[in-house]
Amino acid sequence: MRTPIIAGNWKMNKTVDEALDLVRKLKESLKDVKDREIVVCPSFVALYAVAKEIEGSNIKLGAQNCYYEDNGAYTGEVSPVMLKDIGVEYVVIGHSERRSYFAESDDLVNKKAKALLKKGLKPIICVGESLEQREAGETENIVRKQVFRDLDGIEPYQLNDVVIAYEPIWAIGTGKTATSEEANRVISLIRDTIKEMYSEKEASVLRIQYGGSVKPENATELMTQSEIDGALVGGASLDAEAFEAIVKF
Ligand code: PGA
């Protein structure tokens, strides 16, 4: 059985006080949730304060990005070592916003994934097609290629610590969601790709989330699909009640 993982990607939102306010509400409202993993991903600036606030709770900490070197002259970057040091467990990499606004390539995503795993951190690797690619019938090709490139050189035993998030770009922040059948179909194709790269065993344990306009109204429908193991939630994770409802789908 794969434990569903619901992660809130707060993106570039919330000051430290606002982040603390949100996470205090979540700590209370989600304290009895046991059968799913809950992760919040605040900005770098709020990570440490949130880390202290959630100590001893069932909420885990995620970061939204990192660099792949341990330290050095990389102005503006944050390393896996630094994240690990303050209690981060998950790191989102390859988000489509980073791929499109900050030129994050599959090669870079792959380097980040390997660096994170080496340090005992768990990458949430985002993949997904654009509207143009979908309309050109390229969805399968694009997603398969991303999975192959992003996981290149990652050992089978390391897959226990990897989460993939399928996020069709056209569904992110647009209010449009993939139908649950379509999300399930692409996620199943990702699982087949893992089987091809590794084996049936790895494919059956790897968790694959859906992301893109997940809200309380569509969470149950999406989360109860056979291949979908949770959600990466953007907009709706900024609101305590909405995120609570999604976690408790
Ligand atoms: P959204 O964002 O839920 O606001 O569509 C999802 C994401 O970017 O991870």
Short mmCIF file of C-alpha atoms and ligand atoms in Angstrom, two decimals:
data_model
loop_
_atom_site.label_atom_id
_atom_site.label_comp_id
_atom_site.label_asym_id
_atom_site.label_seq_id
_atom_site.Cartn_x
_atom_site.Cartn_y
_atom_site.Cartn_z
CA MET A 1 0.00 0.00 0.00
CA ARG A 2 1.33 3.42 -0.94
CA THR A 3 0.68 6.10 1.68
CA PRO A 4 -0.83 9.18 0.02
CA ILE A 5 1.30 12.31 0.31
CA ILE A 6 -0.36 15.71 0.24
CA ALA A 7 2.08 18.60 -0.11
CA GLY A 8 1.29 22.31 0.00
CA ASN A 9 3.51 24.35 -2.31
CA TRP A 10 3.19 27.88 -0.96
CA LYS A 11 5.29 29.32 -3.79
CA MET A 12 6.36 32.95 -3.31
CA ASN A 13 3.68 33.70 -0.73
CA LYS A 14 3.47 34.42 3.03
CA THR A 15 5.74 36.42 5.31
CA VAL A 16 7.18 34.56 8.30
CA ASP A 17 4.27 35.65 10.53
CA GLU A 18 1.72 34.63 7.93
CA ALA A 19 3.46 31.29 7.42
CA LEU A 20 3.41 30.64 11.18
CA ASP A 21 -0.23 31.59 11.40
CA LEU A 22 -1.14 29.12 8.65
CA VAL A 23 0.92 26.27 10.01
CA ARG A 24 -0.45 26.72 13.55
CA LYS A 25 -3.96 26.32 12.18
CA LEU A 26 -2.94 23.23 10.21
CA LYS A 27 -1.18 21.70 13.20
CA GLU A 28 -4.43 21.87 15.12
CA SER A 29 -6.87 20.88 12.37
CA LEU A 30 -4.75 18.01 11.02
CA LYS A 31 -3.45 16.60 14.29
CA ASP A 32 -5.52 13.41 14.09
CA VAL A 33 -4.59 12.54 10.51
CA LYS A 34 -2.59 9.33 10.51
CA ASP A 35 -3.01 7.49 7.25
CA ARG A 36 -1.43 10.08 4.97
CA GLU A 37 1.70 12.15 4.88
CA ILE A 38 1.32 15.93 5.13
CA VAL A 39 4.03 18.27 3.87
CA VAL A 40 4.19 22.07 3.74
CA CYS A 41 6.67 23.89 1.51
CA PRO A 42 7.12 27.51 2.66
CA SER A 43 9.57 29.96 1.10
CA PHE A 44 13.23 29.65 2.15
CA VAL A 45 12.81 32.68 4.42
CA ALA A 46 10.06 31.02 6.47
CA LEU A 47 11.49 27.48 6.53
CA TYR A 48 13.35 27.71 9.82
CA ALA A 49 10.50 29.30 11.75
CA VAL A 50 8.03 26.76 10.36
CA ALA A 51 10.47 23.94 11.18
CA LYS A 52 10.44 24.99 14.85
CA GLU A 53 6.66 25.38 14.88
CA ILE A 54 5.92 21.88 13.52
CA GLU A 55 8.40 20.01 15.72
CA GLY A 56 6.69 16.98 17.21
CA SER A 57 3.63 17.30 14.93
CA ASN A 58 2.54 15.12 11.99
CA ILE A 59 3.39 17.89 9.49
CA LYS A 60 6.62 17.52 7.55
CA LEU A 61 8.74 20.20 6.03
CA GLY A 62 9.49 20.66 2.35
CA ALA A 63 11.50 23.24 0.40
CA GLN A 64 10.57 24.52 -3.05
CA ASN A 65 14.00 24.29 -4.64
CA CYS A 66 17.71 23.80 -3.92
CA TYR A 67 21.08 23.73 -5.65
CA TYR A 68 23.09 20.55 -6.04
CA GLU A 69 26.44 21.54 -4.52
CA ASP A 70 27.06 21.30 -0.75
CA ASN A 71 28.51 24.82 -0.43
CA GLY A 72 30.66 27.32 -2.30
CA ALA A 73 30.51 30.42 -4.45
CA TYR A 74 26.94 30.10 -5.76
CA THR A 75 25.40 33.43 -4.85
CA GLY A 76 21.74 33.20 -3.98
CA GLU A 77 21.56 29.42 -3.85
CA VAL A 78 20.68 27.07 -0.97
CA SER A 79 22.20 23.60 -0.61
CA PRO A 80 20.75 20.23 0.42
CA VAL A 81 23.09 20.26 3.45
CA MET A 82 21.59 23.53 4.68
CA LEU A 83 18.05 22.26 4.17
CA LYS A 84 18.75 18.99 5.94
CA ASP A 85 20.31 20.90 8.83
CA ILE A 86 17.06 22.72 9.65
CA GLY A 87 14.82 19.67 9.36
CA VAL A 88 13.65 19.73 5.75
CA GLU A 89 12.64 16.28 4.52
CA TYR A 90 11.23 16.89 1.02
CA VAL A 91 12.39 19.22 -1.76
CA VAL A 92 10.29 20.08 -4.83
CA ILE A 93 12.45 20.13 -7.94
CA GLY A 94 11.69 20.67 -11.60
CA HIS A 95 8.49 22.59 -10.96
CA SER A 96 7.19 23.92 -14.27
CA GLU A 97 7.53 27.49 -12.99
CA ARG A 98 11.22 26.84 -12.38
CA ARG A 99 11.58 25.09 -15.70
CA SER A 100 9.99 27.96 -17.60
CA TYR A 101 11.02 31.10 -15.65
CA PHE A 102 14.43 29.95 -14.42
CA ALA A 103 15.54 27.63 -17.22
CA GLU A 104 15.68 24.52 -15.04
CA SER A 105 16.54 21.70 -17.44
CA ASP A 106 16.12 17.95 -16.98
CA ASP A 107 19.88 17.74 -16.58
CA LEU A 108 19.78 20.20 -13.69
CA VAL A 109 16.77 18.45 -12.14
CA ASN A 110 18.68 15.18 -12.33
CA LYS A 111 21.73 16.66 -10.61
CA LYS A 112 19.53 18.11 -7.87
CA ALA A 113 17.69 14.81 -7.39
CA LYS A 114 20.94 12.89 -6.98
CA ALA A 115 22.41 15.47 -4.59
CA LEU A 116 19.28 15.40 -2.44
CA LEU A 117 19.17 11.61 -2.25
CA LYS A 118 22.84 11.48 -1.35
CA LYS A 119 22.12 13.76 1.61
CA GLY A 120 19.13 11.72 2.75
CA LEU A 121 16.53 14.19 1.46
CA LYS A 122 13.51 13.24 -0.63
CA PRO A 123 12.96 14.92 -4.00
CA ILE A 124 9.45 15.61 -5.28
CA ILE A 125 10.18 15.66 -9.00
CA CYS A 126 7.63 17.53 -11.11
CA VAL A 127 6.89 16.55 -14.67
CA GLY A 128 4.10 17.53 -17.06
CA GLU A 129 3.24 18.76 -20.52
CA SER A 130 2.23 22.22 -21.74
CA LEU A 131 -1.07 22.91 -23.49
CA GLU A 132 0.69 23.11 -26.86
CA GLN A 133 2.36 19.76 -26.29
CA ARG A 134 -0.93 18.22 -25.20
CA GLU A 135 -2.75 19.53 -28.25
CA ALA A 136 0.01 18.21 -30.50
CA GLY A 137 -0.49 14.74 -28.99
CA GLU A 138 2.92 14.89 -27.31
CA THR A 139 1.87 14.28 -23.69
CA GLU A 140 3.13 10.70 -23.44
CA ASN A 141 6.42 11.47 -25.18
CA ILE A 142 7.19 14.53 -23.10
CA VAL A 143 6.36 12.97 -19.76
CA ARG A 144 8.28 9.77 -20.51
CA LYS A 145 11.32 11.73 -21.59
CA GLN A 146 11.24 13.85 -18.43
CA VAL A 147 11.03 10.74 -16.24
CA PHE A 148 13.93 9.06 -18.06
CA ARG A 149 16.14 12.14 -17.85
CA ASP A 150 15.24 13.26 -14.35
CA LEU A 151 15.84 9.80 -12.84
CA ASP A 152 18.92 8.95 -14.88
CA GLY A 153 21.52 7.21 -12.69
CA ILE A 154 19.27 7.00 -9.63
CA GLU A 155 19.64 3.57 -8.05
CA PRO A 156 16.63 1.30 -7.50
CA TYR A 157 16.98 1.41 -3.68
CA GLN A 158 16.85 5.22 -3.78
CA LEU A 159 13.40 5.22 -5.37
CA ASN A 160 11.85 4.65 -1.93
CA ASP A 161 12.70 8.28 -1.23
CA VAL A 162 11.50 9.69 -4.54
CA VAL A 163 8.07 11.18 -5.21
CA ILE A 164 6.99 12.18 -8.70
CA ALA A 165 4.36 14.88 -9.19
CA TYR A 166 2.49 14.82 -12.48
CA GLU A 167 1.48 18.41 -13.09
CA PRO A 168 0.07 19.23 -16.50
CA ILE A 169 1.28 22.82 -16.96
CA TRP A 170 -2.04 23.98 -18.40
CA ALA A 171 -3.75 22.99 -15.14
CA ILE A 172 -1.43 24.90 -12.78
CA GLY A 173 -3.05 27.94 -11.23
CA THR A 174 -5.61 28.11 -14.02
CA GLY A 175 -8.57 26.54 -12.29
CA LYS A 176 -8.57 23.85 -15.00
CA THR A 177 -7.91 20.34 -13.76
CA ALA A 178 -7.19 17.24 -15.72
CA THR A 179 -10.16 14.89 -15.44
CA SER A 180 -9.49 12.22 -12.85
CA GLU A 181 -9.44 9.55 -15.58
CA GLU A 182 -6.90 11.49 -17.62
CA ALA A 183 -4.67 12.22 -14.62
CA ASN A 184 -4.87 8.54 -13.69
CA ARG A 185 -4.01 7.51 -17.24
CA VAL A 186 -0.86 9.67 -17.46
CA ILE A 187 0.21 8.64 -13.96
CA SER A 188 -0.21 5.02 -14.94
CA LEU A 189 2.01 5.70 -17.94
CA ILE A 190 4.63 7.19 -15.60
CA ARG A 191 4.43 4.02 -13.52
CA ASP A 192 4.95 1.94 -16.66
CA THR A 193 8.01 4.04 -17.46
CA ILE A 194 9.42 3.31 -14.00
CA LYS A 195 8.76 -0.39 -14.58
CA GLU A 196 10.65 -0.16 -17.85
CA MET A 197 13.59 1.67 -16.22
CA TYR A 198 13.66 -0.41 -13.02
CA SER A 199 11.21 -3.21 -12.31
CA GLU A 200 7.65 -3.98 -11.33
CA LYS A 201 8.68 -3.81 -7.67
CA GLU A 202 9.98 -0.23 -7.83
CA ALA A 203 7.04 0.82 -10.00
CA SER A 204 4.56 -0.50 -7.48
CA VAL A 205 6.02 1.36 -4.48
CA LEU A 206 6.92 4.72 -6.06
CA ARG A 207 4.44 7.42 -5.12
CA ILE A 208 3.09 9.63 -7.88
CA GLN A 209 1.08 12.73 -7.03
CA TYR A 210 -1.23 14.78 -9.19
CA GLY A 211 -0.92 18.57 -9.17
CA GLY A 212 -2.77 21.37 -10.95
CA SER A 213 -5.74 23.24 -9.48
CA VAL A 214 -6.45 20.65 -6.79
CA LYS A 215 -9.22 22.05 -4.55
CA PRO A 216 -11.54 20.69 -1.86
CA GLU A 217 -14.22 20.19 -4.55
CA ASN A 218 -12.15 17.89 -6.76
CA ALA A 219 -9.74 16.31 -4.26
CA THR A 220 -11.74 13.17 -3.45
CA GLU A 221 -12.45 12.39 -7.09
CA LEU A 222 -8.76 12.73 -7.99
CA MET A 223 -7.28 11.13 -4.88
CA THR A 224 -9.39 8.00 -5.07
CA GLN A 225 -8.07 7.04 -8.52
CA SER A 226 -6.06 3.83 -8.38
CA GLU A 227 -2.73 5.29 -9.56
CA ILE A 228 -2.82 8.69 -7.84
CA ASP A 229 -0.95 8.77 -4.54
CA GLY A 230 -1.66 12.27 -3.29
CA ALA A 231 -1.46 15.85 -4.45
CA LEU A 232 0.89 18.75 -4.88
CA VAL A 233 -1.32 21.71 -4.06
CA GLY A 234 -0.52 25.32 -4.90
CA GLY A 235 -3.19 28.00 -4.51
CA ALA A 236 -5.53 26.03 -2.25
CA SER A 237 -2.70 25.23 0.19
CA LEU A 238 -2.52 28.90 1.20
CA ASP A 239 -5.85 28.62 2.94
CA ALA A 240 -5.98 26.54 6.14
CA GLU A 241 -9.54 25.28 5.64
CA ALA A 242 -9.09 24.43 1.98
CA PHE A 243 -5.85 22.55 2.63
CA GLU A 244 -7.42 20.73 5.57
CA ALA A 245 -10.30 19.60 3.37
CA ILE A 246 -7.89 18.36 0.68
CA VAL A 247 -5.75 16.46 3.18
CA LYS A 248 -8.88 14.85 4.62
CA PHE A 249 -10.34 13.92 1.22
P1 PGA B 1 -2.11 25.09 -8.22
O1 PGA B 1 -0.53 24.82 -8.26
O2 PGA B 1 -2.68 24.10 -7.24
O3 PGA B 1 -2.26 26.50 -7.79
O4 PGA B 1 -2.62 24.83 -9.61
C1 PGA B 1 -0.02 23.53 -8.25
C2 PGA B 1 1.48 23.57 -8.31
O5 PGA B 1 2.03 24.44 -8.99
O6 PGA B 1 2.16 22.75 -7.67
#
